[in-house]
């Protein structure tokens, strides 16, 4: 009778999800001894590391799960820590047999990789990437977001990943496996999370050159445990610099989304960023125009940055047999801007805002299109 009860407690505890690894504790071999005496359950669990930031939450969830079993009135949770060997077994299991340092987003991966790029900065690329990621997650997709704008990282702030000390949270590490913090269902990694030094300011300037940038992006792709993803978005730095070329080499099968404003001058450089991506073998899957005309309360249109840039870029990037669509025109939106400043994405807080609707329409198209090889250009070495 008590054995049976203990088994039921074990099953309940084993089903609790680790908030960071996003797998059931049973699967992670974190459930230890379970003893039931009368109506009291003693539950042993082993965390991956000492001071695991999710410890309180796991302990609470385990307590609740055990207490929910009929016949249990009191729960005593004993929290231990895995031994180095146990941790090694766990990280190997999480890697799914993949060798260390092997990039999980290669051509055979089922994850669709979408690099969001622009010709110049300030066109709203990061704001759109953050909102697109959240919109895709809200549609039920498993979404990862790599902030590849190492010098100008802004994704943590846009997604509210800022601790009480004003800095992005440091990711939990299990040995050499880095767990990406999760915001609004999106697994996020950014250089901003690695710049926590005592006395460092939140801006934490990064003054690295090519090779370091390449290594950073490579590490984000290999050492960060994203688990199985449907979509991995990359917020690229503006232009066609070192990171763009590195990403082109690391992810030649990636899809590319080009962001531009309606302004002619912005659209010319936007075309170039798409062309360079294509030279590495990546496929341009669409253009998003941002900061398009907004409709004022009296019904007039305010087109601060003119019009037509998105259409022009889509046309210029379209080639015979490979039509590049304009996926959305996102209007100027105080709510979009404000949501970014507050770290609360507008697609969630004001889904009816015209900007949210436009972004979600683009997300709907991206969620629908499976990843494919059609129209992919042959890989050549970029000449820029
Ligand atoms: N559609 C929009 N309406 C109003 N403000 C916007 C819009 N898109 C972006 N912004 C604002 O423009 C600035 C630049 O956006 P950001 O996403 O950082 O650009 P990028 O990543 O291209 O440099 C931010 O202050 C952002 O809030
Ligand atoms: Mg940016």
PDB file of N, CA and C in Angstrom, residues 336-376:
ATOM      1  N   UNK A 336       4.719  50.228 -29.923  1.00  0.00           N
ATOM      2  CA  UNK A 336       5.838  49.326 -30.239  1.00  0.00           C
ATOM      3  C   UNK A 336       7.119  49.845 -29.600  1.00  0.00           C
ATOM      4  N   UNK A 337       7.323  51.154 -29.744  1.00  0.00           N
ATOM      5  CA  UNK A 337       8.517  51.774 -29.168  1.00  0.00           C
ATOM      6  C   UNK A 337       8.488  51.652 -27.644  1.00  0.00           C
ATOM      7  N   UNK A 338       7.347  51.981 -27.046  1.00  0.00           N
ATOM      8  CA  UNK A 338       7.224  51.935 -25.587  1.00  0.00           C
ATOM      9  C   UNK A 338       7.400  50.523 -25.039  1.00  0.00           C
ATOM     10  N   UNK A 339       6.838  49.565 -25.739  1.00  0.00           N
ATOM     11  CA  UNK A 339       6.972  48.175 -25.299  1.00  0.00           C
ATOM     12  C   UNK A 339       8.424  47.733 -25.285  1.00  0.00           C
ATOM     13  N   UNK A 340       9.184  48.221 -26.262  1.00  0.00           N
ATOM     14  CA  UNK A 340      10.612  47.906 -26.302  1.00  0.00           C
ATOM     15  C   UNK A 340      11.341  48.522 -25.126  1.00  0.00           C
ATOM     16  N   UNK A 341      11.006  49.768 -24.836  1.00  0.00           N
ATOM     17  CA  UNK A 341      11.663  50.450 -23.721  1.00  0.00           C
ATOM     18  C   UNK A 341      11.368  49.754 -22.392  1.00  0.00           C
ATOM     19  N   UNK A 342      10.157  49.223 -22.280  1.00  0.00           N
ATOM     20  CA  UNK A 342       9.756  48.597 -21.014  1.00  0.00           C
ATOM     21  C   UNK A 342      10.083  47.113 -20.952  1.00  0.00           C
ATOM     22  N   UNK A 343      10.497  46.554 -22.066  1.00  0.00           N
ATOM     23  CA  UNK A 343      10.782  45.117 -22.083  1.00  0.00           C
ATOM     24  C   UNK A 343       9.525  44.277 -22.109  1.00  0.00           C
ATOM     25  N   UNK A 344       8.420  44.896 -22.595  1.00  0.00           N
ATOM     26  CA  UNK A 344       7.159  44.147 -22.689  1.00  0.00           C
ATOM     27  C   UNK A 344       6.669  44.219 -24.127  1.00  0.00           C
ATOM     28  N   UNK A 345       6.918  43.173 -24.910  1.00  0.00           N
ATOM     29  CA  UNK A 345       6.639  43.229 -26.356  1.00  0.00           C
ATOM     30  C   UNK A 345       5.194  43.580 -26.674  1.00  0.00           C
ATOM     31  N   UNK A 346       5.050  44.508 -27.612  1.00  0.00           N
ATOM     32  CA  UNK A 346       3.734  45.041 -27.946  1.00  0.00           C
ATOM     33  C   UNK A 346       2.811  43.942 -28.502  1.00  0.00           C
ATOM     34  N   UNK A 347       3.382  42.937 -29.166  1.00  0.00           N
ATOM     35  CA  UNK A 347       2.513  41.891 -29.724  1.00  0.00           C
ATOM     36  C   UNK A 347       1.732  41.176 -28.622  1.00  0.00           C
ATOM     37  N   UNK A 348       2.261  41.215 -27.386  1.00  0.00           N
ATOM     38  CA  UNK A 348       1.529  40.600 -26.274  1.00  0.00           C
ATOM     39  C   UNK A 348       0.676  41.606 -25.529  1.00  0.00           C
ATOM     40  N   UNK A 349       1.234  42.824 -25.306  1.00  0.00           N
ATOM     41  CA  UNK A 349       0.507  43.783 -24.471  1.00  0.00           C
ATOM     42  C   UNK A 349      -0.601  44.497 -25.245  1.00  0.00           C
ATOM     43  N   UNK A 350      -0.379  44.763 -26.540  1.00  0.00           N
ATOM     44  CA  UNK A 350      -1.414  45.431 -27.356  1.00  0.00           C
ATOM     45  C   UNK A 350      -1.545  44.722 -28.691  1.00  0.00           C
ATOM     46  N   UNK A 351      -2.127  43.530 -28.692  1.00  0.00           N
ATOM     47  CA  UNK A 351      -2.183  42.759 -29.934  1.00  0.00           C
ATOM     48  C   UNK A 351      -2.974  43.458 -31.040  1.00  0.00           C
ATOM     49  N   UNK A 352      -3.804  44.449 -30.676  1.00  0.00           N
ATOM     50  CA  UNK A 352      -4.590  45.134 -31.698  1.00  0.00           C
ATOM     51  C   UNK A 352      -3.905  46.371 -32.261  1.00  0.00           C
ATOM     52  N   UNK A 353      -2.766  46.725 -31.702  1.00  0.00           N
ATOM     53  CA  UNK A 353      -2.030  47.848 -32.263  1.00  0.00           C
ATOM     54  C   UNK A 353      -1.689  47.513 -33.726  1.00  0.00           C
ATOM     55  N   UNK A 354      -1.780  48.505 -34.628  1.00  0.00           N
ATOM     56  CA  UNK A 354      -1.488  48.202 -36.042  1.00  0.00           C
ATOM     57  C   UNK A 354      -0.108  47.561 -36.245  1.00  0.00           C
ATOM     58  N   UNK A 355       0.874  47.963 -35.435  1.00  0.00           N
ATOM     59  CA  UNK A 355       2.211  47.363 -35.565  1.00  0.00           C
ATOM     60  C   UNK A 355       2.164  45.888 -35.165  1.00  0.00           C
ATOM     61  N   UNK A 356       1.429  45.583 -34.080  1.00  0.00           N
ATOM     62  CA  UNK A 356       1.324  44.184 -33.634  1.00  0.00           C
ATOM     63  C   UNK A 356       0.674  43.329 -34.716  1.00  0.00           C
ATOM     64  N   UNK A 357      -0.368  43.873 -35.311  1.00  0.00           N
ATOM     65  CA  UNK A 357      -1.074  43.099 -36.355  1.00  0.00           C
ATOM     66  C   UNK A 357      -0.144  42.800 -37.520  1.00  0.00           C
ATOM     67  N   UNK A 358       0.627  43.808 -37.918  1.00  0.00           N
ATOM     68  CA  UNK A 358       1.539  43.616 -39.059  1.00  0.00           C
ATOM     69  C   UNK A 358       2.620  42.588 -38.717  1.00  0.00           C
ATOM     70  N   UNK A 359       3.153  42.680 -37.507  1.00  0.00           N
ATOM     71  CA  UNK A 359       4.210  41.737 -37.102  1.00  0.00           C
ATOM     72  C   UNK A 359       3.636  40.326 -37.019  1.00  0.00           C
ATOM     73  N   UNK A 360       2.443  40.218 -36.459  1.00  0.00           N
ATOM     74  CA  UNK A 360       1.863  38.886 -36.331  1.00  0.00           C
ATOM     75  C   UNK A 360       1.524  38.285 -37.702  1.00  0.00           C
ATOM     76  N   UNK A 361       1.164  39.151 -38.634  1.00  0.00           N
ATOM     77  CA  UNK A 361       0.895  38.640 -39.991  1.00  0.00           C
ATOM     78  C   UNK A 361       2.180  38.056 -40.594  1.00  0.00           C
ATOM     79  N   UNK A 362       3.300  38.734 -40.355  1.00  0.00           N
ATOM     80  CA  UNK A 362       4.580  38.208 -40.846  1.00  0.00           C
ATOM     81  C   UNK A 362       4.906  36.894 -40.125  1.00  0.00           C
ATOM     82  N   UNK A 363       4.634  36.841 -38.804  1.00  0.00           N
ATOM     83  CA  UNK A 363       4.897  35.616 -38.039  1.00  0.00           C
ATOM     84  C   UNK A 363       4.059  34.458 -38.579  1.00  0.00           C
ATOM     85  N   UNK A 364       2.830  34.785 -38.965  1.00  0.00           N
ATOM     86  CA  UNK A 364       1.942  33.733 -39.489  1.00  0.00           C
ATOM     87  C   UNK A 364       2.532  33.119 -40.753  1.00  0.00           C
ATOM     88  N   UNK A 365       3.081  33.969 -41.622  1.00  0.00           N
ATOM     89  CA  UNK A 365       3.686  33.460 -42.863  1.00  0.00           C
ATOM     90  C   UNK A 365       4.912  32.608 -42.532  1.00  0.00           C
ATOM     91  N   UNK A 366       5.748  33.108 -41.610  1.00  0.00           N
ATOM     92  CA  UNK A 366       6.967  32.373 -41.260  1.00  0.00           C
ATOM     93  C   UNK A 366       6.624  31.047 -40.594  1.00  0.00           C
ATOM     94  N   UNK A 367       5.571  31.029 -39.780  1.00  0.00           N
ATOM     95  CA  UNK A 367       5.191  29.799 -39.083  1.00  0.00           C
ATOM     96  C   UNK A 367       4.652  28.767 -40.061  1.00  0.00           C
ATOM     97  N   UNK A 368       4.105  29.245 -41.149  1.00  0.00           N
ATOM     98  CA  UNK A 368       3.480  28.345 -42.111  1.00  0.00           C
ATOM     99  C   UNK A 368       4.516  27.708 -43.039  1.00  0.00           C
ATOM    100  N   UNK A 369       5.461  28.528 -43.478  1.00  0.00           N
ATOM    101  CA  UNK A 369       6.418  28.031 -44.472  1.00  0.00           C
ATOM    102  C   UNK A 369       7.424  27.083 -43.859  1.00  0.00           C
ATOM    103  N   UNK A 370       7.453  25.861 -44.297  1.00  0.00           N
ATOM    104  CA  UNK A 370       8.476  24.962 -43.793  1.00  0.00           C
ATOM    105  C   UNK A 370       9.823  25.367 -44.368  1.00  0.00           C
ATOM    106  N   UNK A 371      10.857  24.877 -43.725  1.00  0.00           N
ATOM    107  CA  UNK A 371      12.148  25.259 -44.281  1.00  0.00           C
ATOM    108  C   UNK A 371      12.420  24.403 -45.512  1.00  0.00           C
ATOM    109  N   UNK A 372      12.949  25.022 -46.519  1.00  0.00           N
ATOM    110  CA  UNK A 372      13.139  24.282 -47.759  1.00  0.00           C
ATOM    111  C   UNK A 372      14.384  24.733 -48.468  1.00  0.00           C
ATOM    112  N   UNK A 373      14.793  23.972 -49.440  1.00  0.00           N
ATOM    113  CA  UNK A 373      16.028  24.298 -50.148  1.00  0.00           C
ATOM    114  C   UNK A 373      15.748  24.989 -51.473  1.00  0.00           C
ATOM    115  N   UNK A 374      14.485  25.065 -51.842  1.00  0.00           N
ATOM    116  CA  UNK A 374      14.148  25.633 -53.142  1.00  0.00           C
ATOM    117  C   UNK A 374      14.661  27.057 -53.251  1.00  0.00           C
ATOM    118  N   UNK A 375      15.201  27.377 -54.374  1.00  0.00           N
ATOM    119  CA  UNK A 375      15.607  28.747 -54.625  1.00  0.00           C
ATOM    120  C   UNK A 375      16.906  29.138 -53.947  1.00  0.00           C
ATOM    121  N   UNK A 376      17.567  28.169 -53.317  1.00  0.00           N
ATOM    122  CA  UNK A 376      18.796  28.499 -52.615  1.00  0.00           C
ATOM    123  C   UNK A 376      19.918  28.714 -53.630  1.00  0.00           C
TER     124      UNK A 376
END
